[in-house]
Amino acid sequence: MMSNINPNGEGSSSSSSRSAPASADHHQLQQPPPPPQPQLSRYESQKRRDWNTFGQYLRNQRPTVAVAQCNYTHVLEFMRYLDQFGKTKVHVQGCMFFGQPEPVGPCTCPLRQAWGSLDALVGRLRAAYEENGGAPETNPFANGAIRVYLREVRDSQAIARGIPYKKKKKKRKKNSEANFHQMQSSGI
C-alpha cells in the first residue's frame, strides 16, 4: 500500500486503484470554463424575445401552427392579439375626446398597441424570420397586407388621437448636392 496525500493535505493509506478517482477529479477542476456568451445588443435581445413570443403564440393556436406554415393572416391575428397588452389610449368615434391630442379627463376608450410599436415589431420579426432559416420570398412579415394593416392603424390612431402623422423627409447630404451642382455646371 502507498501513502497518498488527499486534497485536504491529510495523509492516508490506500491502494493505487483508489487514487485514480482523486486524480480524475483533479483534472476536472483544471478544465477552463466555457467562454462567456457575447452580450447581445438591445435590438438583438428584443428581436429574440419577439421571435420567441411569436413562436409561443403559434404553438398556442389550435391546431398548432409551425413557423414554416404560418402566413400573413397569422401575423395579422398576432398583432390584433397584442392589442390587449397595449398602453396607448385610442378614442372611439363616439368619445367626447375623439380627435383631441390632450384629453382633459378619463374615458372608457380601449388601450391599444401604438402604431410605432407594431411597425418596429414587424421589422424585428421580419429580420428574425430570415435569420431563422425562412426564405425572403415567403416571409409573412413582408407581405403587402401587413403594410396595409400598419398604414390603417397609423391613420386611425392619428385621427382618433388628433395627432396628424407627418412623414419625415430624408435629409440630403450637402456633398451629394454640391456634386449634383458641379455635374450640372460641367455639362455632364
XYZ file of C-alpha atoms in Angstrom:
188
model
C 0.000 0.000 0.000
C 1.064 3.523 -0.773
C 0.700 6.588 1.348
C -1.121 9.362 -0.501
C -1.961 12.916 0.384
C -5.538 13.869 -0.282
C -6.519 17.392 -1.457
C -7.053 18.458 2.167
C -3.373 17.787 2.883
C -4.073 14.829 5.160
C -2.180 11.615 4.809
C -3.990 8.398 4.030
C -3.128 4.853 3.283
C -4.722 3.381 0.163
C -4.034 1.251 -2.868
C -3.126 2.768 -6.219
C -6.568 1.932 -7.630
C -8.200 4.262 -5.093
C -6.064 7.224 -6.176
C -7.452 7.215 -9.749
C -10.756 8.944 -8.910
C -8.922 11.642 -6.962
C -6.671 12.385 -9.933
C -9.700 12.384 -12.283
C -11.344 14.996 -10.046
C -8.121 16.965 -10.101
C -8.118 17.070 -13.941
C -11.764 18.016 -13.999
C -11.074 21.085 -11.874
C -8.368 22.284 -14.252
C -10.615 22.472 -17.356
C -11.142 26.081 -18.358
C -14.690 27.408 -18.019
C -16.652 27.816 -21.256
C -16.151 31.198 -22.919
C -18.777 33.754 -21.896
C -21.560 34.449 -24.371
C -21.202 37.839 -26.021
C -23.647 40.405 -24.657
C -26.478 40.923 -27.150
C -27.416 44.438 -28.155
C -30.744 45.803 -27.025
C -32.114 45.326 -30.546
C -30.905 41.714 -30.766
C -32.336 40.900 -27.329
C -35.695 42.408 -28.251
C -35.689 40.592 -31.593
C -35.046 37.274 -29.826
C -37.843 37.945 -27.294
C -40.250 38.919 -30.090
C -39.387 35.812 -32.098
C -39.911 33.579 -29.049
C -43.225 35.306 -28.276
C -44.449 34.833 -31.844
C -43.369 31.166 -31.769
C -45.231 30.662 -28.493
C -48.316 32.328 -29.985
C -48.227 29.886 -32.931
C -47.771 26.899 -30.590
C -50.821 28.008 -28.586
C -53.052 28.016 -31.667
C -55.444 25.123 -32.091
C -54.405 23.355 -34.189
C -50.765 24.292 -33.568
C -49.128 26.161 -36.439
C -45.489 25.564 -37.377
C -43.445 28.652 -38.250
C -42.845 27.188 -41.723
C -46.633 27.018 -42.279
C -47.528 30.463 -40.930
C -48.656 33.170 -43.319
C -49.623 36.838 -43.191
C -53.035 36.059 -41.637
C -51.279 34.588 -38.589
C -49.179 37.758 -38.344
C -52.307 39.952 -38.527
C -54.012 37.857 -35.841
C -50.882 38.115 -33.689
C -50.854 41.925 -33.936
C -54.556 42.078 -33.027
C -53.887 39.713 -30.111
C -51.165 42.070 -28.837
C -53.659 44.965 -28.661
C -54.915 43.633 -25.331
C -51.495 44.461 -23.847
C -51.306 47.956 -25.378
C -50.784 51.168 -23.439
C -51.938 53.740 -25.992
C -55.422 55.196 -25.485
C -57.234 55.222 -28.832
C -60.509 57.151 -28.683
C -63.523 55.663 -30.443
C -65.760 57.691 -32.762
C -68.442 58.426 -30.104
C -65.995 59.536 -27.395
C -66.075 63.232 -26.463
C -62.270 63.232 -26.608
C -62.118 61.774 -30.129
C -59.634 63.807 -32.158
C -58.209 65.662 -29.149
C -54.470 65.263 -28.606
C -54.674 66.052 -24.864
C -57.997 65.000 -23.325
C -58.885 66.749 -20.065
C -60.425 63.735 -18.376
C -60.599 59.953 -18.299
C -62.684 57.911 -20.705
C -63.508 54.254 -21.284
C -61.842 54.009 -24.706
C -59.647 50.951 -25.215
C -55.893 50.771 -24.889
C -54.119 49.526 -27.997
C -50.628 48.861 -29.238
C -49.189 52.066 -30.671
C -48.578 52.088 -34.398
C -44.855 52.748 -33.934
C -44.513 49.740 -31.640
C -46.247 47.458 -34.147
C -44.154 48.810 -37.005
C -40.909 48.168 -35.090
C -42.148 44.710 -34.040
C -42.844 43.719 -37.639
C -39.388 44.911 -38.658
C -37.698 42.819 -35.975
C -39.802 39.743 -36.756
C -39.150 40.150 -40.474
C -35.398 40.036 -39.805
C -35.717 37.171 -37.293
C -37.743 35.071 -39.755
C -34.930 35.150 -42.306
C -32.210 34.671 -39.671
C -34.010 31.522 -38.537
C -33.969 29.936 -41.993
C -37.036 31.456 -43.644
C -36.785 32.447 -47.295
C -37.234 36.153 -48.105
C -39.817 35.271 -50.770
C -42.040 33.514 -48.233
C -41.557 35.953 -45.340
C -45.077 36.542 -43.958
C -43.918 39.744 -42.216
C -43.002 41.263 -45.598
C -46.440 40.662 -47.119
C -48.255 43.679 -48.558
C -51.283 43.010 -46.344
C -49.106 43.728 -43.293
C -48.077 47.123 -44.717
C -51.721 47.954 -45.448
C -52.754 46.981 -41.907
C -49.987 49.099 -40.373
C -50.976 52.085 -42.536
C -54.614 51.718 -41.428
C -53.576 51.515 -37.761
C -51.349 54.580 -38.144
C -54.051 56.646 -39.838
C -56.867 55.617 -37.487
C -54.747 56.287 -34.398
C -53.664 59.660 -35.741
C -57.293 60.700 -36.316
C -58.554 59.274 -33.013
C -55.829 60.973 -31.012
C -55.851 64.218 -33.001
C -52.188 63.889 -33.831
C -51.541 64.185 -37.553
C -48.885 61.847 -38.865
C -46.275 63.567 -40.982
C -43.758 61.527 -42.841
C -40.232 62.665 -42.096
C -38.341 63.897 -45.121
C -34.942 62.410 -45.692
C -32.150 64.915 -45.390
C -29.954 65.175 -48.421
C -26.264 65.290 -47.834
C -24.585 68.569 -48.742
C -21.804 66.701 -50.538
C -24.191 64.999 -52.920
C -25.936 68.323 -53.500
C -22.620 70.021 -54.269
C -21.673 67.163 -56.598
C -25.020 67.496 -58.365
C -24.490 71.228 -58.981
C -20.917 70.594 -60.064
C -22.075 67.970 -62.586
C -24.717 70.352 -63.958
C -22.258 73.215 -64.415
C -19.753 70.996 -66.194
C -22.412 69.736 -68.620
C -22.364 66.087 -67.559
